[in-house]
Amino acid sequence: VTTGERLYVGDVSDPRRPAERASIEVQGLRVRAASGHAWVLAEQWGWPVFYRFVTVVDATEPTSPIVVDVLGQVDDVALLGARGVLVHRNAGLRVVEVTDGGDFAEVGRLDVRGLRVAAAAGLALVTSGTEPPGPGLQLVDVSTPDVPFRLGRCELASPDMALAGVPGLVAVAGADDAV
């Protein structure tokens, strides 16, 4: 859980009695967690630049989480197991993983520029921005992470969409009948 200024690591092994185990100072908007790591998406304003980044926290030892690394040029992140699928409006789609030594390794890249991403069952769903050909939803196969490839694209009314995906289904939501 993040409050914007801290990441809290909790124990929910007994859902009736959730317990805080530790916290660490990490700026964040959203958290994704898998395989003992928390991927925390944050943003920072600095004139004249606005940028988003991801801080990865190793929480395999829940009582003493540590920051592993920070990745820039990230508009959104989704997880497929221990891998992160990162998208950015200019840098495109990147598939990264945390190595045994705790470092990041980029294992794949594709020129699919995006604002939001959801992932499930080896697929990434990416909303693209307003640059040509315009707002759209792109389907990317990331089942072989070192060679991701685009499967297809459909038009969307707006690039600012919320995404969720599970095997066989995708949910896309937007304001003002945008979908």
XYZ file of C-alpha atoms in Angstrom:
179
model
C 0.000 0.000 0.000
C 1.268 3.498 -0.743
C 0.201 6.790 0.799
C 2.081 8.881 -1.730
C 5.127 9.287 0.526
C 5.614 5.805 2.021
C 5.223 2.214 0.904
C 3.750 -0.066 3.562
C 4.423 -3.811 3.537
C 1.739 -5.868 5.222
C 0.959 -9.455 6.134
C -2.472 -10.670 4.999
C -1.910 -14.376 5.631
C -4.836 -14.085 8.065
C -7.294 -11.813 6.187
C -9.203 -11.162 9.415
C -6.090 -9.687 11.008
C -3.960 -7.825 8.463
C -0.758 -6.521 10.017
C 1.807 -3.938 8.980
C 5.306 -5.429 8.852
C 7.380 -2.458 7.694
C 7.386 0.752 5.709
C 9.901 2.549 3.550
C 10.057 6.088 2.210
C 9.082 5.771 -1.454
C 7.081 8.293 -3.454
C 4.200 6.637 -5.281
C 0.835 6.817 -7.010
C 0.146 3.145 -7.711
C 1.684 -0.130 -6.609
C 1.922 -3.449 -8.420
C 3.369 -6.398 -6.497
C 4.544 -9.886 -7.443
C 7.327 -12.328 -6.598
C 8.383 -10.427 -3.485
C 8.832 -7.095 -5.281
C 6.708 -3.943 -5.262
C 6.767 -1.801 -8.419
C 5.777 1.731 -7.384
C 4.766 4.204 -10.110
C 5.394 7.852 -9.214
C 5.546 11.213 -10.920
C 7.460 14.399 -10.383
C 6.928 17.934 -11.608
C 9.889 20.160 -12.291
C 9.672 23.152 -14.525
C 9.397 22.689 -17.434
C 9.409 18.892 -17.219
C 6.904 16.365 -15.887
C 8.049 12.766 -15.717
C 7.003 9.423 -14.327
C 9.232 6.693 -13.001
C 9.055 3.294 -11.286
C 10.809 2.414 -8.040
C 11.213 -1.318 -7.448
C 11.326 -2.407 -3.813
C 12.549 -5.840 -2.739
C 10.110 -6.985 -0.056
C 11.136 -10.641 0.033
C 12.106 -9.952 3.643
C 8.872 -8.178 4.673
C 10.320 -6.614 7.815
C 13.136 -4.844 5.939
C 12.175 -3.776 2.406
C 14.897 -2.123 0.318
C 14.879 -0.071 -2.884
C 16.404 -2.100 -5.703
C 16.456 0.524 -8.449
C 14.557 3.340 -10.148
C 13.604 3.300 -13.836
C 12.734 6.472 -15.718
C 10.630 7.082 -18.814
C 7.615 5.149 -17.556
C 3.981 6.198 -17.952
C 2.574 2.926 -16.606
C 3.638 -0.545 -15.480
C 1.960 -3.962 -15.462
C 3.367 -7.227 -14.125
C 3.616 -10.677 -15.628
C 5.049 -12.776 -12.823
C 8.437 -11.322 -11.895
C 8.648 -9.255 -15.091
C 7.533 -5.674 -15.527
C 5.934 -4.449 -18.743
C 6.662 -0.721 -18.925
C 5.173 1.745 -21.398
C 6.065 5.336 -22.196
C 4.679 7.792 -24.712
C 8.133 8.189 -26.337
C 10.291 5.253 -25.184
C 7.741 2.587 -26.189
C 7.199 -0.783 -24.533
C 9.941 -2.442 -22.482
C 9.968 -5.809 -20.753
C 12.283 -5.833 -17.722
C 13.063 -8.242 -14.930
C 14.925 -8.136 -11.660
C 17.959 -10.426 -11.837
C 19.200 -12.635 -9.007
C 21.720 -9.931 -8.113
C 18.915 -7.393 -7.708
C 19.701 -5.429 -10.879
C 17.315 -4.678 -13.718
C 17.738 -6.363 -17.062
C 15.811 -5.195 -20.091
C 14.883 -8.385 -21.889
C 12.718 -6.972 -24.670
C 11.631 -3.762 -26.383
C 9.043 -2.770 -28.998
C 8.186 0.563 -30.585
C 4.647 0.627 -29.188
C 4.200 3.981 -27.527
C 1.670 3.976 -24.751
C 0.092 5.730 -21.830
C -1.485 2.807 -19.957
C -0.766 -0.932 -19.863
C -2.411 -4.056 -18.478
C -1.020 -7.565 -18.815
C -2.270 -11.129 -18.455
C -1.527 -14.542 -19.948
C 1.507 -13.382 -21.934
C -0.320 -10.442 -23.508
C 0.033 -6.710 -22.941
C -2.785 -4.266 -23.663
C -1.468 -0.783 -24.380
C -3.438 2.423 -24.910
C -1.685 4.743 -27.329
C -1.799 8.520 -27.270
C -2.991 11.151 -29.692
C -0.004 11.005 -32.058
C -0.756 9.389 -35.459
C -2.574 7.135 -36.011
C -4.468 8.450 -32.959
C -5.865 6.958 -29.764
C -5.998 3.192 -29.849
C -5.727 -0.065 -27.963
C -2.817 -2.236 -29.041
C -2.437 -5.928 -28.276
C 1.167 -7.087 -27.839
C 2.376 -10.661 -27.406
C 4.999 -10.668 -24.632
C 4.946 -14.424 -24.005
C 8.481 -14.546 -25.404
C 9.757 -11.466 -23.572
C 12.927 -10.954 -25.616
C 10.909 -10.612 -28.859
C 7.585 -8.900 -28.087
C 5.429 -8.319 -31.160
C 2.255 -6.431 -32.005
C -0.784 -8.610 -32.713
C -3.305 -5.897 -33.539
C -4.816 -2.491 -32.884
C -8.268 -0.962 -32.589
C -9.409 2.659 -32.403
C -10.396 4.319 -29.125
C -12.210 7.612 -28.626
C -9.712 8.878 -26.039
C -6.129 8.022 -25.048
C -6.817 8.514 -21.332
C -8.311 5.148 -20.523
C -8.237 2.710 -17.636
C -7.350 -0.874 -18.539
C -7.739 -4.280 -16.944
C -7.069 -7.641 -18.490
C -7.574 -11.281 -17.641
C -7.129 -14.268 -19.963
C -9.697 -13.912 -22.742
C -11.151 -10.558 -21.618
C -10.204 -6.897 -21.583
C -11.966 -4.021 -19.873
C -11.396 -0.485 -21.130
C -13.050 2.448 -19.387
C -13.148 6.145 -20.124
C -15.176 9.227 -19.322
C -17.968 10.705 -21.446
C -18.814 7.530 -23.407
C -15.216 7.397 -24.634
C -15.277 3.641 -25.272
